[in-house]
Short mmCIF file of C-alpha atoms in Angstrom, two decimals:
data_model
loop_
_atom_site.label_atom_id
_atom_site.label_comp_id
_atom_site.label_asym_id
_atom_site.label_seq_id
_atom_site.Cartn_x
_atom_site.Cartn_y
_atom_site.Cartn_z
CA MET A 15 138.08 -107.17 -130.17
CA HIS A 16 140.44 -107.73 -127.23
CA ILE A 17 141.82 -105.03 -124.96
CA GLU A 18 145.22 -105.29 -126.66
CA GLN A 19 143.63 -104.67 -130.06
CA LEU A 20 141.73 -101.67 -128.71
CA CYS A 21 144.96 -100.21 -127.33
CA GLY A 22 146.61 -100.70 -130.72
CA LEU A 23 143.67 -99.04 -132.46
CA THR A 24 143.86 -96.13 -130.04
CA ALA A 25 147.58 -95.67 -130.66
CA ALA A 26 147.03 -95.69 -134.43
CA LEU A 27 144.24 -93.10 -134.21
CA LYS A 28 146.21 -90.84 -131.86
CA GLU A 29 149.24 -90.96 -134.14
CA ASN A 30 147.16 -90.24 -137.24
CA ILE A 31 145.24 -87.34 -135.72
CA GLY A 32 148.46 -86.10 -134.09
CA ARG A 33 149.91 -85.45 -137.53
CA VAL A 34 147.35 -82.65 -137.87
CA ILE A 35 146.75 -81.54 -134.26
CA LEU A 36 150.22 -81.22 -132.76
CA GLY A 37 150.96 -81.41 -129.04
CA LYS A 38 147.39 -82.15 -127.91
CA GLU A 39 147.66 -85.85 -127.05
CA ASP A 40 145.46 -85.54 -123.96
CA GLN A 41 142.60 -83.84 -125.83
CA ILE A 42 142.86 -86.34 -128.70
CA GLU A 43 142.59 -89.22 -126.24
CA LYS A 44 139.50 -87.68 -124.65
CA VAL A 45 137.89 -87.37 -128.07
CA LEU A 46 138.55 -91.09 -128.59
CA LEU A 47 137.06 -91.86 -125.17
CA CYS A 48 133.86 -90.14 -126.31
CA LEU A 49 133.89 -92.13 -129.53
CA TYR A 50 134.38 -95.46 -127.74
CA ALA A 51 131.71 -94.65 -125.16
CA GLY A 52 129.18 -93.65 -127.82
CA GLY A 53 128.98 -90.03 -126.63
CA HIS A 54 128.97 -86.65 -128.33
CA ILE A 55 131.56 -83.88 -128.07
CA LEU A 56 131.28 -80.13 -127.57
CA LEU A 57 134.47 -78.28 -128.51
CA GLU A 58 134.50 -74.76 -127.10
CA ASP A 59 137.45 -72.46 -127.64
CA ILE A 60 138.50 -69.18 -129.19
CA PRO A 61 138.77 -69.00 -133.01
CA GLY A 62 141.79 -70.51 -134.69
CA THR A 63 142.77 -73.11 -132.09
CA GLY A 64 141.88 -76.11 -134.28
CA LYS A 65 138.35 -77.13 -133.25
CA THR A 66 137.09 -77.77 -136.78
CA THR A 67 140.43 -79.21 -137.84
CA LEU A 68 140.33 -81.74 -134.99
CA ALA A 69 136.83 -82.83 -136.01
CA LYS A 70 137.89 -83.21 -139.64
CA ALA A 71 141.04 -85.12 -138.66
CA LEU A 72 138.98 -87.58 -136.63
CA ALA A 73 136.51 -88.01 -139.48
CA ARG A 74 139.27 -88.68 -142.00
CA SER A 75 140.88 -91.20 -139.65
CA LEU A 76 137.67 -93.24 -139.58
CA ASP A 77 136.28 -95.00 -142.63
CA CYS A 78 132.78 -93.70 -141.91
CA PRO A 79 130.38 -91.28 -143.63
CA PHE A 80 131.01 -87.68 -142.60
CA LYS A 81 129.01 -84.46 -143.05
CA ARG A 82 129.71 -80.92 -141.99
CA ILE A 83 127.02 -78.30 -141.60
CA GLN A 84 127.57 -74.65 -140.76
CA PHE A 85 125.05 -73.48 -138.19
CA THR A 86 123.63 -70.03 -138.95
CA PRO A 87 120.56 -68.11 -137.72
CA ASP A 88 118.66 -68.96 -140.92
CA LEU A 89 119.39 -72.71 -140.78
CA LEU A 90 116.11 -74.67 -140.76
CA PRO A 91 115.46 -77.83 -138.71
CA SER A 92 114.48 -79.65 -141.90
CA GLU A 93 118.00 -79.14 -143.27
CA LEU A 94 119.19 -81.33 -140.40
CA THR A 95 116.39 -83.87 -140.14
CA GLY A 96 115.21 -84.04 -143.77
CA ILE A 97 111.85 -83.53 -145.46
CA ASN A 98 109.11 -85.42 -147.27
CA TYR A 99 108.76 -84.05 -150.81
CA TYR A 100 106.38 -84.94 -153.58
CA ASN A 101 108.07 -86.80 -156.43
CA GLN A 102 106.04 -86.02 -159.51
CA LYS A 103 107.69 -88.81 -161.51
CA GLU A 104 106.80 -91.44 -158.93
CA GLN A 105 103.52 -89.74 -158.01
CA ALA A 106 104.28 -90.22 -154.32
CA PHE A 107 105.90 -88.53 -151.34
CA GLN A 108 109.51 -89.50 -150.67
CA PHE A 109 111.81 -88.82 -147.76
CA ARG A 110 114.96 -86.83 -148.41
CA PRO A 111 117.37 -87.37 -145.47
CA GLY A 112 118.99 -84.35 -143.88
CA ALA A 113 122.55 -83.79 -142.69
CA ILE A 114 122.18 -85.82 -139.47
CA PHE A 115 121.91 -89.05 -141.44
CA THR A 116 125.60 -89.83 -141.30
CA SER A 117 128.06 -91.45 -138.91
CA ILE A 118 130.03 -88.32 -137.97
CA LEU A 119 128.31 -84.95 -137.98
CA LEU A 120 130.30 -81.75 -137.53
CA ALA A 121 127.94 -79.07 -136.25
CA ASP A 122 130.13 -76.02 -136.71
CA GLU A 123 129.34 -73.00 -134.50
CA ILE A 124 126.24 -74.70 -133.11
CA ASN A 125 125.28 -71.73 -130.96
CA ARG A 126 124.68 -69.54 -134.02
CA ALA A 127 121.51 -71.46 -134.92
CA THR A 128 118.15 -70.67 -133.35
CA PRO A 129 116.84 -72.79 -130.44
CA ARG A 130 114.30 -74.32 -132.81
CA THR A 131 117.09 -75.65 -135.02
CA GLN A 132 119.27 -76.66 -132.08
CA SER A 133 116.40 -78.72 -130.66
CA SER A 134 116.27 -80.84 -133.81
CA LEU A 135 119.43 -82.57 -132.56
CA LEU A 136 117.99 -83.60 -129.20
CA GLU A 137 116.25 -86.81 -130.28
CA CYS A 138 119.03 -88.09 -132.52
CA MET A 139 121.75 -87.40 -129.94
CA GLU A 140 120.00 -89.15 -127.05
CA GLU A 141 117.79 -91.82 -128.66
CA ARG A 142 119.75 -92.49 -131.85
CA GLN A 143 116.65 -91.90 -133.98
CA CYS A 144 114.93 -89.08 -135.85
CA SER A 145 111.17 -88.53 -136.22
CA VAL A 146 109.86 -86.70 -139.29
CA ASP A 147 106.13 -86.37 -140.02
CA GLY A 148 105.26 -89.20 -137.65
CA VAL A 149 107.83 -91.65 -139.04
CA THR A 150 110.88 -92.63 -136.98
CA TYR A 151 114.18 -93.32 -138.73
CA PRO A 152 117.17 -94.99 -137.00
CA MET A 153 120.52 -93.24 -137.00
CA ALA A 154 123.69 -94.78 -138.41
CA ARG A 155 126.01 -96.85 -136.23
CA PRO A 156 128.29 -95.45 -135.03
CA PHE A 157 126.81 -91.98 -134.69
CA LEU A 158 128.86 -89.09 -133.32
CA VAL A 159 128.03 -85.38 -133.15
CA ILE A 160 131.00 -83.03 -132.82
CA ALA A 161 129.79 -79.49 -132.16
CA THR A 162 131.96 -76.39 -131.96
CA GLN A 163 131.27 -72.99 -130.47
CA ASN A 164 133.16 -69.78 -129.77
CA PRO A 165 132.80 -68.56 -126.15
CA VAL A 166 134.12 -65.06 -126.87
CA GLU A 167 131.94 -63.83 -129.71
CA ILE A 168 128.39 -63.77 -128.31
CA GLN A 169 126.71 -61.33 -130.72
CA GLY A 170 124.18 -63.19 -132.84
CA THR A 171 124.45 -66.42 -130.85
CA PHE A 172 121.91 -68.50 -128.94
CA PRO A 173 123.32 -70.22 -125.82
CA LEU A 174 122.66 -73.95 -125.68
CA PRO A 175 119.91 -74.83 -123.18
CA GLU A 176 120.58 -77.14 -120.23
CA ALA A 177 118.83 -80.08 -121.89
CA GLN A 178 121.15 -79.94 -124.87
CA LEU A 179 124.34 -79.36 -122.89
CA ASP A 180 123.48 -82.44 -120.82
CA ARG A 181 123.41 -84.52 -123.99
CA PHE A 182 127.04 -83.79 -124.76
CA PHE A 183 129.27 -86.47 -123.28
CA MET A 184 132.23 -84.13 -122.78
CA LYS A 185 133.01 -80.48 -123.27
CA LEU A 186 136.62 -80.02 -124.34
CA SER A 187 138.95 -77.14 -125.12
CA LEU A 188 142.21 -77.25 -127.08
CA GLY A 189 143.75 -74.00 -125.87
CA TYR A 190 146.85 -72.31 -127.21
CA PRO A 191 149.87 -74.48 -128.09
CA ASP A 192 153.14 -73.80 -126.30
CA MET A 193 155.97 -72.15 -128.23
CA GLU A 194 157.69 -75.38 -129.27
CA GLN A 195 154.41 -76.94 -130.46
CA GLU A 196 153.55 -73.81 -132.42
CA ARG A 197 156.99 -73.88 -134.09
CA ASP A 198 156.41 -77.52 -135.07
CA MET A 199 153.00 -76.55 -136.43
CA LEU A 200 154.49 -73.85 -138.66
CA THR A 201 156.98 -76.38 -140.02
CA ALA A 202 154.36 -79.07 -140.61
CA TYR A 203 152.00 -76.66 -142.40
CA ARG A 204 154.68 -74.79 -144.37
CA GLU A 205 153.98 -76.36 -147.78
CA THR A 206 150.57 -77.96 -147.36
CA SER A 207 148.14 -79.00 -144.65
CA PRO A 208 148.72 -82.55 -143.29
CA LEU A 209 144.93 -82.87 -143.23
CA GLU A 210 144.87 -83.11 -147.04
CA THR A 211 146.93 -86.31 -147.05
CA LEU A 212 145.33 -87.92 -144.00
CA SER A 213 143.84 -91.36 -144.66
CA ALA A 214 141.61 -93.69 -142.67
CA VAL A 215 143.25 -96.06 -140.18
CA CYS A 216 140.06 -97.50 -138.68
CA SER A 217 136.92 -99.06 -140.17
CA LYS A 218 133.34 -98.66 -139.01
CA GLU A 219 133.31 -102.28 -137.87
CA GLU A 220 136.38 -101.72 -135.67
CA ILE A 221 134.72 -98.75 -133.97
CA LEU A 222 131.59 -100.79 -133.26
CA GLU A 223 133.73 -103.60 -131.85
CA ALA A 224 135.63 -101.10 -129.69
CA GLN A 225 132.37 -99.69 -128.36
CA LYS A 226 131.19 -103.20 -127.52
CA GLN A 227 134.47 -103.95 -125.74
CA VAL A 228 134.26 -100.75 -123.68
CA SER A 229 130.70 -101.54 -122.57
CA GLN A 230 131.98 -104.84 -121.12
CA ILE A 231 134.66 -103.24 -118.92
CA ARG A 232 133.90 -104.26 -115.33
CA VAL A 233 132.83 -101.68 -112.77
CA SER A 234 132.99 -103.05 -109.22
CA ARG A 235 130.43 -102.10 -106.61
CA PRO A 236 132.90 -99.93 -104.60
CA VAL A 237 133.86 -98.01 -107.75
CA SER A 238 130.24 -97.51 -108.85
CA GLY A 239 129.51 -96.34 -105.30
CA TYR A 240 132.36 -93.84 -105.66
CA MET A 241 130.77 -92.48 -108.84
CA VAL A 242 127.42 -92.10 -107.09
CA SER A 243 129.11 -90.33 -104.18
CA LEU A 244 130.72 -87.84 -106.55
CA ALA A 245 127.41 -87.21 -108.33
CA ASN A 246 125.60 -86.68 -105.02
CA ALA A 247 128.35 -84.37 -103.80
CA THR A 248 127.65 -82.04 -106.73
CA ARG A 249 123.97 -81.96 -105.77
CA ARG A 250 124.66 -81.09 -102.14
CA HIS A 251 127.50 -78.60 -102.61
CA GLU A 252 126.67 -75.13 -101.32
CA LYS A 253 128.17 -73.40 -104.36
CA ILE A 254 126.32 -75.53 -106.93
CA ARG A 255 122.75 -74.67 -107.87
CA LEU A 256 122.20 -77.60 -110.27
CA GLY A 257 124.19 -80.79 -109.72
CA LEU A 258 125.08 -83.70 -111.95
CA SER A 259 122.07 -85.41 -113.53
CA PRO A 260 121.55 -89.20 -113.63
CA ARG A 261 122.45 -89.00 -117.32
CA GLY A 262 125.69 -87.37 -116.25
CA ALA A 263 126.37 -90.18 -113.77
CA LEU A 264 125.89 -92.72 -116.56
CA ALA A 265 128.28 -90.72 -118.74
CA LEU A 266 130.82 -90.75 -115.91
CA MET A 267 130.63 -94.54 -115.78
CA ARG A 268 130.99 -94.95 -119.55
CA ALA A 269 133.88 -92.50 -119.70
CA SER A 270 135.63 -94.37 -116.88
CA GLN A 271 135.13 -97.65 -118.73
CA ALA A 272 136.64 -96.15 -121.88
CA LYS A 273 139.56 -94.71 -119.90
CA ALA A 274 140.28 -98.11 -118.35
CA ALA A 275 140.10 -99.78 -121.77
CA VAL A 276 142.64 -97.46 -123.40
CA GLN A 277 144.91 -98.07 -120.41
CA GLY A 278 144.79 -101.79 -121.22
CA ARG A 279 142.60 -102.89 -118.30
CA ALA A 280 139.33 -104.82 -118.24
CA TYR A 281 138.19 -103.15 -115.02
CA VAL A 282 137.77 -99.58 -113.77
CA LEU A 283 139.97 -98.03 -111.09
CA PRO A 284 139.09 -94.96 -109.01
CA ASP A 285 141.91 -93.15 -110.84
CA ASP A 286 140.00 -93.67 -114.11
CA VAL A 287 136.98 -91.96 -112.56
CA LYS A 288 139.10 -89.05 -111.32
CA ALA A 289 140.72 -88.62 -114.75
CA VAL A 290 137.41 -88.02 -116.56
CA PHE A 291 135.21 -86.54 -113.82
CA SER A 292 135.71 -82.84 -114.63
CA ASP A 293 135.40 -83.24 -118.40
CA VAL A 294 132.14 -85.15 -117.99
CA ALA A 295 130.60 -83.02 -115.22
CA ALA A 296 131.81 -79.42 -115.61
CA HIS A 297 129.41 -78.40 -118.39
CA ARG A 298 126.46 -80.17 -116.74
CA ILE A 299 126.36 -78.24 -113.46
CA ILE A 300 125.33 -74.67 -112.66
CA CYS A 301 127.28 -72.78 -110.01
CA HIS A 302 125.68 -69.96 -108.04
CA GLY A 303 126.34 -66.73 -109.87
CA TYR A 304 127.20 -68.48 -113.15
CA GLN A 305 125.32 -69.85 -116.12
CA MET A 306 125.39 -73.47 -117.19
CA GLY A 307 128.30 -74.22 -119.48
CA GLN A 308 130.72 -71.76 -117.82
CA THR A 309 133.16 -74.46 -116.84
CA ASP A 310 136.11 -72.60 -115.26
CA ALA A 311 134.40 -72.07 -111.91
CA ALA A 312 132.78 -75.49 -112.14
CA ARG A 313 136.13 -77.24 -112.59
CA GLU A 314 137.52 -75.58 -109.45
CA ILE A 315 134.58 -76.80 -107.39
CA LEU A 316 134.76 -80.28 -108.92
CA SER A 317 138.45 -80.46 -107.96
CA GLN A 318 137.46 -79.73 -104.37
CA ILE A 319 134.80 -82.44 -104.53
CA LEU A 320 137.38 -84.95 -105.76
CA GLU A 321 139.66 -84.07 -102.85
CA GLN A 322 136.88 -84.30 -100.27
CA THR A 323 135.19 -87.50 -101.50
CA PRO A 324 136.98 -90.64 -100.27
CA ALA A 325 137.84 -93.11 -103.01
CA PRO A 326 137.91 -96.91 -102.62
CA VAL A 327 141.39 -97.89 -101.45
CA GLU A 328 141.35 -101.44 -102.80
CA GLN A 329 140.47 -102.49 -106.32
CA THR A 330 141.66 -105.58 -108.11
CA GLU A 331 140.90 -107.20 -111.41
CA ASN A 332 138.63 -109.72 -109.71
CA ALA A 333 136.68 -107.14 -107.71
#
């Protein structure tokens, strides 16, 4: 797949998803960046803003297997990973795959499950494999976890630990639509939901080709040095207790590559890094006086870091 084809694929996906999620082009593009970079997405927002609808719209736009599981306090890890059961007819144990054996997994209200159940996602999200009773099973390709959570309603919830937050590529929020967008939404949904008629515009093979293309986007030494400088700045900042991890720095590079690709370039610019820095880093750092995952204060500090960290002034296609 060439850059031009990837840009065309991106435009088709944004238009298709935009029929359901109106006026959120920037958030839709960031979801696609996560998809192209092979990362996972945490959608955090108040109820009714379209978190689950966005996940379903993406799943319907891709010709890939999709499963949705509602996380609750009584959800068992085996319902996600699967179990070995005894088949009396075959007189042997057989493996019954759980919900994670799919290409796109919607983990709805992930923070309502117990830490034991949440931890069953750690291996499959990071290593693209799942171990059950000593046997390791590979995950599907592509494999994308879209998790949602409500930051307001905390009764009966279990906050995600640092190790799991760090495995999410980006943490995004849709927010309220403006008045004109909300009017358009009422018109579009007046008779029926556009989600019901949404069809796939992208195959699994095209996504895999797009991911391969993104991984080949060039990152020059000055730009990679800029990424390292930003990561180190978060670790030295006086208001940050826990800075960006090496996994976070890798995510910053992959997100920048994806951003450059959807802009039609085969190389990363410092502006690409700036465009994705907060979305990649905000949920991964802990500010003094705040818990991990509280991104409002983190984004303010990250904006200061962007202003104070000098970016490379020259970058060409041949750099």
